XYZ file of C-alpha atoms in Angstrom:
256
model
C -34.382 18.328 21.666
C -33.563 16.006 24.518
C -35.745 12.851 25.227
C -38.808 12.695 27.483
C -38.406 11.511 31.074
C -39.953 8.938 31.446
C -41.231 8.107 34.919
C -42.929 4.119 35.513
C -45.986 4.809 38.061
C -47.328 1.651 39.772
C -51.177 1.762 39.966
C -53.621 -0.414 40.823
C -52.858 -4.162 41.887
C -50.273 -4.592 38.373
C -50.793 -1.386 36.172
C -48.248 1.054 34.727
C -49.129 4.314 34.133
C -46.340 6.681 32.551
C -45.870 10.053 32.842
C -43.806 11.270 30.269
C -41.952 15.433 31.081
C -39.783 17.731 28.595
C -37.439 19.364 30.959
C -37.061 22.230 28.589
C -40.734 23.110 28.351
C -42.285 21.734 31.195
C -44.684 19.743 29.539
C -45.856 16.868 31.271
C -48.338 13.780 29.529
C -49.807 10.900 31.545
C -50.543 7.863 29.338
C -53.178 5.605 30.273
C -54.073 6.513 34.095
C -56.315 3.935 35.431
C -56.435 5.671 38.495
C -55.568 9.334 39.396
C -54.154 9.246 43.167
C -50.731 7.741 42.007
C -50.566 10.104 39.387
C -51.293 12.795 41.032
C -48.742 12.040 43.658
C -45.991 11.289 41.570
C -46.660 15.281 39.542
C -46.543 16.642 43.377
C -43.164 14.561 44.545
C -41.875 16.374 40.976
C -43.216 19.694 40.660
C -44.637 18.873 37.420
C -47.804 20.068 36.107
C -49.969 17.438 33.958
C -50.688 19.142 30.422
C -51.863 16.182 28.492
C -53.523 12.943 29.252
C -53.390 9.794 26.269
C -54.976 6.822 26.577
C -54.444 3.565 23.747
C -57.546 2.141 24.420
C -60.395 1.966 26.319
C -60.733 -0.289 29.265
C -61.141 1.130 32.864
C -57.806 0.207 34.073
C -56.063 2.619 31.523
C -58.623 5.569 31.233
C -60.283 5.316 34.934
C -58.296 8.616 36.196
C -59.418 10.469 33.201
C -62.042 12.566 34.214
C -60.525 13.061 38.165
C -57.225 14.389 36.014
C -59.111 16.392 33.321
C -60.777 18.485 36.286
C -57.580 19.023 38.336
C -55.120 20.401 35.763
C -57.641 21.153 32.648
C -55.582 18.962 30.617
C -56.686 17.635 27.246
C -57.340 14.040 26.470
C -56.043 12.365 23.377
C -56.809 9.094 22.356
C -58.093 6.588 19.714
C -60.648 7.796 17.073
C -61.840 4.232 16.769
C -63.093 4.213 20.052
C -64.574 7.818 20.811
C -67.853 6.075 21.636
C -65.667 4.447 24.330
C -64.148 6.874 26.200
C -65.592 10.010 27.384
C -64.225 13.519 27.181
C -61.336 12.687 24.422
C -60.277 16.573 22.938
C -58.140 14.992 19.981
C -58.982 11.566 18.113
C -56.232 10.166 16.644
C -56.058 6.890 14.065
C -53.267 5.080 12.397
C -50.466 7.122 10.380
C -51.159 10.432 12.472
C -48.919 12.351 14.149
C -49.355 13.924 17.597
C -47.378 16.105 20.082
C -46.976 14.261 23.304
C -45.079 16.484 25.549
C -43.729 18.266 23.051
C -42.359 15.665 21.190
C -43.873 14.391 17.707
C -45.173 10.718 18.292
C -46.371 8.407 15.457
C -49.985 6.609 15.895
C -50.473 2.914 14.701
C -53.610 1.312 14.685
C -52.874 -2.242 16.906
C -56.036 -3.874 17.222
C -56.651 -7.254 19.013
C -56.567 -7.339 22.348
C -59.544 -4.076 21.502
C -60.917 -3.551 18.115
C -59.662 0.318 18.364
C -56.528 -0.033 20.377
C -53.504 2.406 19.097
C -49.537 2.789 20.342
C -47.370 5.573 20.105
C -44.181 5.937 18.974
C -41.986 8.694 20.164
C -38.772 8.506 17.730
C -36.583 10.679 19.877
C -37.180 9.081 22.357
C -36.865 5.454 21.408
C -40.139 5.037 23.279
C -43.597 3.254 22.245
C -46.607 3.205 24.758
C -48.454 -0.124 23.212
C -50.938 -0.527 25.972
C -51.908 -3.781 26.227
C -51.158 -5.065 22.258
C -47.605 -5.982 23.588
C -45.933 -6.919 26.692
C -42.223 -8.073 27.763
C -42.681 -11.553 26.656
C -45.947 -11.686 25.576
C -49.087 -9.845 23.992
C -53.063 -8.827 25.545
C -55.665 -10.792 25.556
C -58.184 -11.005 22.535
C -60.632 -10.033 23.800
C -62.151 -8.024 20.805
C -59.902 -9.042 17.930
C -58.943 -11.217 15.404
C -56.013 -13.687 15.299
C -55.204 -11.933 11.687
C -55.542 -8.493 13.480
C -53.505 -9.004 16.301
C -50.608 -10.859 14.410
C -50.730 -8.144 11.930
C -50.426 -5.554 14.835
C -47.373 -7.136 16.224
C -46.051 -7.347 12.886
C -45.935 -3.678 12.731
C -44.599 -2.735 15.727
C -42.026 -5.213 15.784
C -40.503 -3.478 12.811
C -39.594 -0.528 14.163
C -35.960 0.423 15.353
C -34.446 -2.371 17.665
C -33.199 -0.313 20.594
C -36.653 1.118 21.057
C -38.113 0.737 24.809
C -41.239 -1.264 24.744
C -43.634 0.295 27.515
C -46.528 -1.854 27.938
C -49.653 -1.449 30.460
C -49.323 -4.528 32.855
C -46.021 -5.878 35.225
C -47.005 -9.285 33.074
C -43.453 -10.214 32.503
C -42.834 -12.786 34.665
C -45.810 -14.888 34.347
C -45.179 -14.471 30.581
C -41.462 -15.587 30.948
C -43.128 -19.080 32.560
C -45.239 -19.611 29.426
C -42.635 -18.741 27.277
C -40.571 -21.073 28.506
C -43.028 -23.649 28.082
C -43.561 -23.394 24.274
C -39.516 -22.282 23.529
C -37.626 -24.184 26.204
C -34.861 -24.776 23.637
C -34.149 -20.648 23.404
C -31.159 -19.830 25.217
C -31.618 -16.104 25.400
C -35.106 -16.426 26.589
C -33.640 -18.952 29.831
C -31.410 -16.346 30.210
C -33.911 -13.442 30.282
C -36.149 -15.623 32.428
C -33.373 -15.761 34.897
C -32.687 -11.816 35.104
C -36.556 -11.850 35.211
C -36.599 -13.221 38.423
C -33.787 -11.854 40.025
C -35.756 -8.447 39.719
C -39.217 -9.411 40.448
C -37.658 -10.968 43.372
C -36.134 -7.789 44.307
C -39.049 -6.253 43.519
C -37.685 -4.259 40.507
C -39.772 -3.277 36.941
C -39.182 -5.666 34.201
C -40.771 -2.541 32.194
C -39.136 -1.571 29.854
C -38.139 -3.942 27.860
C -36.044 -3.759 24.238
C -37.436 -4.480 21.083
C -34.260 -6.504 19.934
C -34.659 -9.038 23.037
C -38.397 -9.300 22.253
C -37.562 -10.199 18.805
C -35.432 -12.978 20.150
C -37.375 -14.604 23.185
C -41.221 -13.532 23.078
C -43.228 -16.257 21.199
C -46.075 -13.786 20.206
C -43.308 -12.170 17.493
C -42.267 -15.265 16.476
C -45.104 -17.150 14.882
C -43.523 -16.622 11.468
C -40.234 -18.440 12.608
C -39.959 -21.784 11.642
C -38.580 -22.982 14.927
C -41.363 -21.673 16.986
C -44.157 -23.081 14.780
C -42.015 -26.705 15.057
C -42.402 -26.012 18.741
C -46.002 -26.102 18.937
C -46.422 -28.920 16.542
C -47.101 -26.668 13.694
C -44.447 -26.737 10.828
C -45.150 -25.243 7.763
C -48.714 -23.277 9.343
C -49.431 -19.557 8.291
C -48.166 -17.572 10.497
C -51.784 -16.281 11.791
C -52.579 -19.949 12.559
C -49.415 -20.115 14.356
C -49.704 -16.859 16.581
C -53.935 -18.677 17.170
C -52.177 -21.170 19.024
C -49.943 -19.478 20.727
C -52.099 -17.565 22.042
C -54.760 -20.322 22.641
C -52.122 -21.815 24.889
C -51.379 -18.833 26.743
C -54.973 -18.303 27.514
C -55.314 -21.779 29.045
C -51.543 -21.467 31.067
């Protein structure tokens, strides 16, 4: 089976909302529409037909097109168990260690709460793809706004080990914003400078930074990082668990 197309569609003021096609059947899955006017345009400028609609968590930016898409193409709405008194109208509920059919193709469901209690990603093996909402970003990680420090570290901990070449596609055009703070806690990283650099070059050519590859995050996002002795000497905390580690981290970001 070949791998999903997979089109980036620019929504609201820094969103991305992904549809995802099989050429061979058709099938066509939007994941995490926070509004349904760019999504609908981008199906028409195709001549694809949404079939399925996925959301990784529940807060209005990703889900806000739900209902507008549901009634247009009578497409079902998958999403995560843990928050089904969250969003309306889900038709599957999916938790961690599932499997689903996006678009045909057999994704893998991990639970990745922090930056929301019930948050999920989806891996899509053949197509070295995961849709991590707003748990990771190029360069960074969400907010936590619901979660735990020991949550959210563990959730990065898991994604992070899957396969290196896989595309990280993440909710938010965050990246460069996140390369500034990065900088500011790892200035001695040479690959991150480096990626900063390329960062800005496309931003300033107003180019995606989306998406990124696991192997760079491993080497230049801080968030993945808080069990590396180097980056817990960099914010003043050598020898610190981990968890304590990724706290500060992301206490810092929070106040950037």
């Amino acid at each position: 089976m070949a791998a999903l197309e997979i089109v980036l569609v620019p929504a609201l003021s820094d969103n991305y909302v992904y549809l995802l096609h099989d050429a061979g059947t058709g099938a066509t899955a939007v994941v995490d529409p926070g509004e349904a006017a760019p999504v609908e345009a981008a199906l028409a400028a195709r001549g694809w037909t949404l079939t399925q609609i996925v959301n990784t968590h529940h807060h209005h930016d990703h889900t806000d097109g739900n209902d507008a898409l549901k009634a247009k193409y009578g497409a079902p709405l998958v999403g995560p168990r843990a928050e089904s008194a969250r969003i309306s109208g889900m038709d599957v509920t999916v938790g961690d260690g599932d499997t689903v059919e996006i678009a045909g193709h057999r994704a893998t469901v991990y639970e990745t709460p922090g930056h929301t209690t019930g948050h999920i990603s989806f891996h899509i093996a053949d197509s070295q793809a995961l849709f991590c909402g707003d748990t990771l970003f190029a360069l960074g990680c969400g907010r936590m706004f619901e979660g735990t420090p020991t949550q959210f570290w563990k959730s990065l901990s898991t994604l992070r080990g899957l396969p290196a070449d896989t595309r990280i596609y993440c909710g938010h055009e965050y990246t460069q914003s996140n390369a500034r703070f990065a900088v500011s806690v790892d200035g001695g990283n040479a690959k991150l400078k480096a990626r900063a650099a390329e960062i800005d070059r496309l931003r300033a050519a107003k180019q995606p930074t989306v998406p990124s590859i696991l192997a760079d995050e491993l080497d230049t996002n801080p968030f993945l990082r808080a069990d590396d002795p180097a980056m817990a000497a960099a914010v003043g905390m050598a020898g610190a668990d981990p968890t304590a580690v990724f706290a500060e981290i992301r206490k810092r970001k929070d106040a950037f």
